[in-house]
mmCIF file of C-alpha atoms in Angstrom:
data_model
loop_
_atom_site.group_PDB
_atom_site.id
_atom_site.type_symbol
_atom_site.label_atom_id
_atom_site.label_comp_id
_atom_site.label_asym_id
_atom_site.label_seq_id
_atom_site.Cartn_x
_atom_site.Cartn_y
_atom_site.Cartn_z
ATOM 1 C CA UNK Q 1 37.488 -10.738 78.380
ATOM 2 C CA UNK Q 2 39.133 -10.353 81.594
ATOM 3 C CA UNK Q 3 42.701 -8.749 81.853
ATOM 4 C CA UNK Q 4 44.585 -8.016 84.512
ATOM 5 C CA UNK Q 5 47.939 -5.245 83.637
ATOM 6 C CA UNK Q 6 50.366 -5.671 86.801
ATOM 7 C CA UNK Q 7 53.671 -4.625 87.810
ATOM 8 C CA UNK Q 8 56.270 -5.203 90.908
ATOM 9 C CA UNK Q 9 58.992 -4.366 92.681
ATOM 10 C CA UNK Q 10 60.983 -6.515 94.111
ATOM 11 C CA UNK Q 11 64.515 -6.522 96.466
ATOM 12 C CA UNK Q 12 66.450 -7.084 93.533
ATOM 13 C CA UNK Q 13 66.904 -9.397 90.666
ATOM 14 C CA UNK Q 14 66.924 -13.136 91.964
ATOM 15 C CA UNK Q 15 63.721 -14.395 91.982
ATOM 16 C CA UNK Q 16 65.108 -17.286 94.184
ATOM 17 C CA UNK Q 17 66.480 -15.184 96.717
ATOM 18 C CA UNK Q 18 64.802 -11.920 96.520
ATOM 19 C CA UNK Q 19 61.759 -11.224 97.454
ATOM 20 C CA UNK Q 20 58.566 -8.843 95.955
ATOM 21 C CA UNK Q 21 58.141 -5.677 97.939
ATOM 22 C CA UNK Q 22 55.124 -3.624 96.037
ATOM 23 C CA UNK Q 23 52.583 -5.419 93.741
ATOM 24 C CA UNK Q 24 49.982 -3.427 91.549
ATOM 25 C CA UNK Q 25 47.574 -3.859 89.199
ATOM 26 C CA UNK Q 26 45.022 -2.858 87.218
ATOM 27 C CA UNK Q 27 41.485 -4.500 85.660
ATOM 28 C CA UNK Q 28 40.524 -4.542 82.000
ATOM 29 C CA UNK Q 29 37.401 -5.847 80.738
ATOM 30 C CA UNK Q 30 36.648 -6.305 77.264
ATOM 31 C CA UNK Q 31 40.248 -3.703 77.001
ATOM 32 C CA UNK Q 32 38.413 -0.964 78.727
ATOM 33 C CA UNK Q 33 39.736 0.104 82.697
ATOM 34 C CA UNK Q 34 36.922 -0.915 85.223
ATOM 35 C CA UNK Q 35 38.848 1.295 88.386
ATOM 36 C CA UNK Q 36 39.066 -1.806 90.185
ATOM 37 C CA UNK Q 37 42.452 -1.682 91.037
ATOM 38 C CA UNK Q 38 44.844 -3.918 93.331
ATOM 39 C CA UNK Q 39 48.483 -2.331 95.678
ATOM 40 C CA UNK Q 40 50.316 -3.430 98.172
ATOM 41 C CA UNK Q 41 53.584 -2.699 99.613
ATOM 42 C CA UNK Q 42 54.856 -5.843 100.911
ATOM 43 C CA UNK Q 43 57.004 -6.523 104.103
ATOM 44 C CA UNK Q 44 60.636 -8.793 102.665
ATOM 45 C CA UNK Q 45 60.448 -10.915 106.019
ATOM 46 C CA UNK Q 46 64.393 -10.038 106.156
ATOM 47 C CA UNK Q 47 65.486 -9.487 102.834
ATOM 48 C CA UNK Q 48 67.704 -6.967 102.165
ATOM 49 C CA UNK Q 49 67.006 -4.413 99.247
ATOM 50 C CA UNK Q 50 69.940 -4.377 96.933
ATOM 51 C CA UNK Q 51 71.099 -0.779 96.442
ATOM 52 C CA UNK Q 52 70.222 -0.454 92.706
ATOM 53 C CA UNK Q 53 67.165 -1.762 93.539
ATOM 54 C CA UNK Q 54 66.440 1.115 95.941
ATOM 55 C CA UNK Q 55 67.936 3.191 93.365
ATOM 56 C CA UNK Q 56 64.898 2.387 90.375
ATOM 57 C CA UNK Q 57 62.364 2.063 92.424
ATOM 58 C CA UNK Q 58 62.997 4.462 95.897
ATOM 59 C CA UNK Q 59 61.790 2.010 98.161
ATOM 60 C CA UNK Q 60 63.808 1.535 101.571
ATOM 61 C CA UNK Q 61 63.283 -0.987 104.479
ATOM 62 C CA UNK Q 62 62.136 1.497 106.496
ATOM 63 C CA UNK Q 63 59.056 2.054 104.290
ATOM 64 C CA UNK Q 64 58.482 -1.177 104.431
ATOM 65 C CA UNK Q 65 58.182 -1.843 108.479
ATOM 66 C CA UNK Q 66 55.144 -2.599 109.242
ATOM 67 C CA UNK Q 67 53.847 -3.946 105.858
ATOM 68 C CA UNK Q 68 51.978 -7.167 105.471
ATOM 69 C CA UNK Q 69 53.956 -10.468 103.944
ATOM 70 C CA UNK Q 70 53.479 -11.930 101.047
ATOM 71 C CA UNK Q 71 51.698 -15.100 102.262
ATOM 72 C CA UNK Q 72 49.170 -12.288 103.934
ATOM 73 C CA UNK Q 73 48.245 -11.122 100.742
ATOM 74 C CA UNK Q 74 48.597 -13.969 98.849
ATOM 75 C CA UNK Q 75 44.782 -14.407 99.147
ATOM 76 C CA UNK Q 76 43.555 -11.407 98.281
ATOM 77 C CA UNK Q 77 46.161 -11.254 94.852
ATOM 78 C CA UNK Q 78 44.755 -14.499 93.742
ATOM 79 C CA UNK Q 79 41.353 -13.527 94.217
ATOM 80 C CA UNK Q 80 42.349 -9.857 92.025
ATOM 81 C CA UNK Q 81 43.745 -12.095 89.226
ATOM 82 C CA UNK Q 82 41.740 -15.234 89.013
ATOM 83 C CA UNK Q 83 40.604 -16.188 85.756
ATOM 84 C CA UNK Q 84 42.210 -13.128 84.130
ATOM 85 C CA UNK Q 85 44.722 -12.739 81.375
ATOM 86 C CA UNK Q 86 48.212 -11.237 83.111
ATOM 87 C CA UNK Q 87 49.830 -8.722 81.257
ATOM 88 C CA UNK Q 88 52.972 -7.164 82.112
ATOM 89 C CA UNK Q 89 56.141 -5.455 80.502
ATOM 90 C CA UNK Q 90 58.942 -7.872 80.605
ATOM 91 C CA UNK Q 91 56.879 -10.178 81.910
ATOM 92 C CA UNK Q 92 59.102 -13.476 82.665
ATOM 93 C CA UNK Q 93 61.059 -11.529 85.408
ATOM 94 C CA UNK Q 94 57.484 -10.511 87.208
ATOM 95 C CA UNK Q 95 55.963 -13.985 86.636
ATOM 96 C CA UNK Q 96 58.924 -15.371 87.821
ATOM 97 C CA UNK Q 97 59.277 -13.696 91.200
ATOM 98 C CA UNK Q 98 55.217 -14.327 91.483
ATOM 99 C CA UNK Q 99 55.654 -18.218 90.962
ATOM 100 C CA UNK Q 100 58.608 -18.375 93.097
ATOM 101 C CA UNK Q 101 56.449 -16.544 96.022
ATOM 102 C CA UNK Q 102 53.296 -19.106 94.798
ATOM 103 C CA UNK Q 103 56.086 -22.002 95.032
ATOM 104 C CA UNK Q 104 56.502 -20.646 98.749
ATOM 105 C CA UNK Q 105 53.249 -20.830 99.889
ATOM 106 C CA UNK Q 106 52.975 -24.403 97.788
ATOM 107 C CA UNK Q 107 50.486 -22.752 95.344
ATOM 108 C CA UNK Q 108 50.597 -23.943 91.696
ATOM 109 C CA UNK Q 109 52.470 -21.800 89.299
ATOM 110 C CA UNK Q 110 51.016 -19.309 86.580
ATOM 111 C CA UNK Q 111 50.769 -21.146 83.392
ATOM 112 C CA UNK Q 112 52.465 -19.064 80.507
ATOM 113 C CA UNK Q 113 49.252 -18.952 78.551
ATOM 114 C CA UNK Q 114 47.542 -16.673 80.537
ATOM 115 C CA UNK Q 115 50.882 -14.451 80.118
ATOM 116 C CA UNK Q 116 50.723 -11.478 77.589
ATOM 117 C CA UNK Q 117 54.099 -9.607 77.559
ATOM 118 C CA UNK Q 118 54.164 -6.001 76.260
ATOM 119 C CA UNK Q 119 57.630 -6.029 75.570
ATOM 120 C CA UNK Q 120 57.501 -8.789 73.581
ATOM 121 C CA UNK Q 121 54.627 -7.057 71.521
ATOM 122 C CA UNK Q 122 56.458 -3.848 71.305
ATOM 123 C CA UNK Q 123 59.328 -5.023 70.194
ATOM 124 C CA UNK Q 124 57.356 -6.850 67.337
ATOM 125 C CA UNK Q 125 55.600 -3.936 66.052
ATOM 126 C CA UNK Q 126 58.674 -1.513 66.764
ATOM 127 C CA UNK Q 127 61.419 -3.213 65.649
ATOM 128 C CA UNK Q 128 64.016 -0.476 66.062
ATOM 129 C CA UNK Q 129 63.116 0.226 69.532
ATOM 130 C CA UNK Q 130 63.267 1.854 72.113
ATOM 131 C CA UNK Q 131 60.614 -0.282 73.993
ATOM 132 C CA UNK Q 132 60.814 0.682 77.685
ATOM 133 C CA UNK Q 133 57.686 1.695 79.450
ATOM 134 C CA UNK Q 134 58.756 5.775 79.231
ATOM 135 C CA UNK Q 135 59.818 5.686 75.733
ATOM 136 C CA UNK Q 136 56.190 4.094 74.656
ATOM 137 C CA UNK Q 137 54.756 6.123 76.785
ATOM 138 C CA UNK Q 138 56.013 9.068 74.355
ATOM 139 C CA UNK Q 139 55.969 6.971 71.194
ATOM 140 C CA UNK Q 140 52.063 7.191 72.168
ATOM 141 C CA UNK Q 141 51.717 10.394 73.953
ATOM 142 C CA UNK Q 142 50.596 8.941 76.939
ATOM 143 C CA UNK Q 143 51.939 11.411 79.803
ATOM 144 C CA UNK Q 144 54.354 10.020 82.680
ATOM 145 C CA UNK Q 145 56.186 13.304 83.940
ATOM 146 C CA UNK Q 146 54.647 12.272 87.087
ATOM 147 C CA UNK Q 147 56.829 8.936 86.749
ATOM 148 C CA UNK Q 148 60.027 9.971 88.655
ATOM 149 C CA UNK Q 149 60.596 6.623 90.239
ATOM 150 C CA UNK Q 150 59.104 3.351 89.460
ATOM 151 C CA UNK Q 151 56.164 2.120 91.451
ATOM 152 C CA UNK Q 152 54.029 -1.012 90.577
ATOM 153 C CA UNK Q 153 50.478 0.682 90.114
ATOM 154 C CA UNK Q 154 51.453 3.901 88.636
ATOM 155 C CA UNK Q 155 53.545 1.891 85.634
ATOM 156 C CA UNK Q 156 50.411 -0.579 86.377
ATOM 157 C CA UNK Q 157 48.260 2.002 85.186
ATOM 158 C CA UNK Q 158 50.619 3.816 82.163
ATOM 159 C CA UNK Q 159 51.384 -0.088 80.741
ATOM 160 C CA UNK Q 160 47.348 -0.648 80.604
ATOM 161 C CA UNK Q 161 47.479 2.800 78.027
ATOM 162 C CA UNK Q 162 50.455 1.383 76.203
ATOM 163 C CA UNK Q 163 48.990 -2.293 75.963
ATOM 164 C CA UNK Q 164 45.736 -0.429 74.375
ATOM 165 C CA UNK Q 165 47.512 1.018 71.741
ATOM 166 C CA UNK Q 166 49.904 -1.601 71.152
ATOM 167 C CA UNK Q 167 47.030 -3.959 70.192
ATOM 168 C CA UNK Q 168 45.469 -1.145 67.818
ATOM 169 C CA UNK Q 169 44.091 1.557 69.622
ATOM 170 C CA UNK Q 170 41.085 2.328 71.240
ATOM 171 C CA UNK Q 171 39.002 0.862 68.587
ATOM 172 C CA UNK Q 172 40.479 -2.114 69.629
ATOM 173 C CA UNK Q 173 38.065 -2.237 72.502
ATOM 174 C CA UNK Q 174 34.917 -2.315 70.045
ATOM 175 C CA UNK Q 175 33.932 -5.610 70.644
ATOM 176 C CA UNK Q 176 30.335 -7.833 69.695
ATOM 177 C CA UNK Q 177 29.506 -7.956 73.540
ATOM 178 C CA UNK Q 178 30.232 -5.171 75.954
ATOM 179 C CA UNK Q 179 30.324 -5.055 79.743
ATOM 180 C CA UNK Q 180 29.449 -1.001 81.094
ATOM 181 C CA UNK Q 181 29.618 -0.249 84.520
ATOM 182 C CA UNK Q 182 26.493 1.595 85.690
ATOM 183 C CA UNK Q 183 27.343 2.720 89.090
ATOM 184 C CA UNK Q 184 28.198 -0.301 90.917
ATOM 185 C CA UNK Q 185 25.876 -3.121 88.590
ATOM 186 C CA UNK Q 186 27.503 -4.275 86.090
ATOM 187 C CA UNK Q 187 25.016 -4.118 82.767
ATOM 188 C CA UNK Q 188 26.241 -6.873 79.453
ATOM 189 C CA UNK Q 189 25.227 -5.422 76.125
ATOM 190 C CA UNK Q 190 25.006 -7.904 73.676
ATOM 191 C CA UNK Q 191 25.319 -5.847 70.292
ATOM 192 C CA UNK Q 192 24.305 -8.689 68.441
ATOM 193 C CA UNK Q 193 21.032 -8.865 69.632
ATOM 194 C CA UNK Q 194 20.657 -4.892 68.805
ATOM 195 C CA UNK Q 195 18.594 -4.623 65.473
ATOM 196 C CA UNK Q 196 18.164 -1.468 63.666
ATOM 197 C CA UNK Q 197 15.000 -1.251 61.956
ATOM 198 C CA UNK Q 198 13.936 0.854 58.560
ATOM 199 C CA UNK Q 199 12.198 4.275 59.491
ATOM 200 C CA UNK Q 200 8.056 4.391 59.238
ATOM 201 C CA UNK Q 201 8.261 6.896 56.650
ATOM 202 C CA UNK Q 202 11.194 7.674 54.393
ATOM 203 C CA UNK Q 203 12.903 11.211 55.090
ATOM 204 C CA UNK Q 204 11.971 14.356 53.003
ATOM 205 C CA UNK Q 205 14.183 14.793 50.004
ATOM 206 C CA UNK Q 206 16.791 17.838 50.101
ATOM 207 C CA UNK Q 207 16.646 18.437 46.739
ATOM 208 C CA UNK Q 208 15.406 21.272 45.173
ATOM 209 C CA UNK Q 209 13.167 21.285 41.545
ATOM 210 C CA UNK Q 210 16.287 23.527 40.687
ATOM 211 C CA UNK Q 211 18.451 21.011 41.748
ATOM 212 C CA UNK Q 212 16.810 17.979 39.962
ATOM 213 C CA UNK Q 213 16.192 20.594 36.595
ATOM 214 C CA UNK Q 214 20.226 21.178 36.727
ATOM 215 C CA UNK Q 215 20.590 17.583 37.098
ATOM 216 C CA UNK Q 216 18.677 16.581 34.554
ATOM 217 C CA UNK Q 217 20.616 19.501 32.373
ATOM 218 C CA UNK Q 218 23.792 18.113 32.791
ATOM 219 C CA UNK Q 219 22.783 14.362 31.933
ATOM 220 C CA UNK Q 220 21.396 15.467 28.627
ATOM 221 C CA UNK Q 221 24.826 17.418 27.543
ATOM 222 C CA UNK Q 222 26.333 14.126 28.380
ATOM 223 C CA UNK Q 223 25.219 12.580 24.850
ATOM 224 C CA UNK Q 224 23.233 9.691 24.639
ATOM 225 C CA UNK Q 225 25.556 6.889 25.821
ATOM 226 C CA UNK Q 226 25.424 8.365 29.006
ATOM 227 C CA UNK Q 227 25.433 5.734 31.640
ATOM 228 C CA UNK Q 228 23.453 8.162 34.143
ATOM 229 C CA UNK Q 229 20.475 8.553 31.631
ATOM 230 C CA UNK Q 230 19.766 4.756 33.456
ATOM 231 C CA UNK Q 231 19.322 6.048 36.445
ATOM 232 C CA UNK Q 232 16.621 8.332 35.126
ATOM 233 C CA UNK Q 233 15.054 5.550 33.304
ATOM 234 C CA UNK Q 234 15.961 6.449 29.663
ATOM 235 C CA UNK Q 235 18.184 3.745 28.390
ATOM 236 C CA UNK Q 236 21.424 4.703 27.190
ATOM 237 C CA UNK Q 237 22.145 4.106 23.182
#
């Protein structure tokens, strides 16, 4: 299974006037990270970015001059995500904005069942909250000093330790057929086809003749309805 945790930034909180400015992302398979990754800052075309915007995520204009549009890396994000699951933390507002910029470019929209939202999951499992990315970050002891402002692959990266233990853990991740990454192959494991076979010759006891004479002691002072007296082949009365 094929997940891909994102995040953006955007100019501000209209996603049918404002525009994405930083997309990130980062690839799960079978809930483990691969280190493919996916970020780009992302030129407005003219957009201003509202001031509280600027204020969450420290991204100005000027950073911005020079960046590609969003129809310039419209390609290369579809080709990141396709046929993935999108997870994301609040994720209507960041599917929104991305289907308004696919609605742009005359692309289809994403269809809500390849949507996971964390939030949504938090808030099911921790009813009384808080649920924002820094305070499950510390509900799980997952470590974000370094998160001063928000950027789209560093929460990209913090969510896809959250999501983990939101969905149970890292045991979560033990599934029937496994996909390791051997250097730059890619090598399936099908663990149902592993088979475990008996041993050619049974292991040496660790008991002792002392320890089988105590034994044997300690059944007999049990009277003779003792139930272990079975075991060593004297039926119990």
């Amino acid at each position: 299974m094929r997940e891909i945790i994102f995040d953006t930034e955007t100019t501000g909180l209209d996603a049918r006037e404002d525009r994405i400015i930083e997309i990130g992302g980062v690839e799960l398979v079978n809930r483990f990270p691969t280190g493919r990754t996916f970020h780009k800052y992302i030129n407005p075309q003219g957009r201003q970015i509202h001031p509280d915007a600027q204020a969450v995520h420290g991204i100005s204009a000027a950073d911005l001059a020079g960046k590609p549009t969003f129809p310039e890396i419209a390609k290369e994000f579809m080709a990141f995500v396709d046929g993935a699951r999108l997870v994301a933390h609040n994720a209507n507002f960041d599917i929104n904005f991305i289907n308004a910029e696919f609605a742009r470019l005359g692309h289809p929209p994403v269809v809500s069942d390849l949507v996971v939202d964390t939030l949504a999951l938090a808030k099911r499992k921790h009813p009384m909250g808080p649920n924002s990315l820094d305070a499950l970050c510390r509900r799980y002891g997952i470590d974000n000093s370094h998160r001063t402002k928000h950027g789209a692959l560093l929460d990209s990266e913090l969510l896809a330790e959250v999501y983990i233990e939101l969905i149970g853990g890292k045991q979560a991740a033990l599934v029937l057929d496994t996909v390791v990454a051997v250097g730059v192959e890619e090598v399936s494991i099908d663990m149902a086809e592993v088979r475990i076979g008996s041993r050619p010759s049974p292991l040496p006891s660790r008991l002792s003749e002392a320890d089988r004479a105590a034994h044997a002691a300690l059944v007999d002072s049990m009277g003779e309805k003792a139930v272990w007296l079975q075991a060593l082949g004297r039926p119990a009365a």
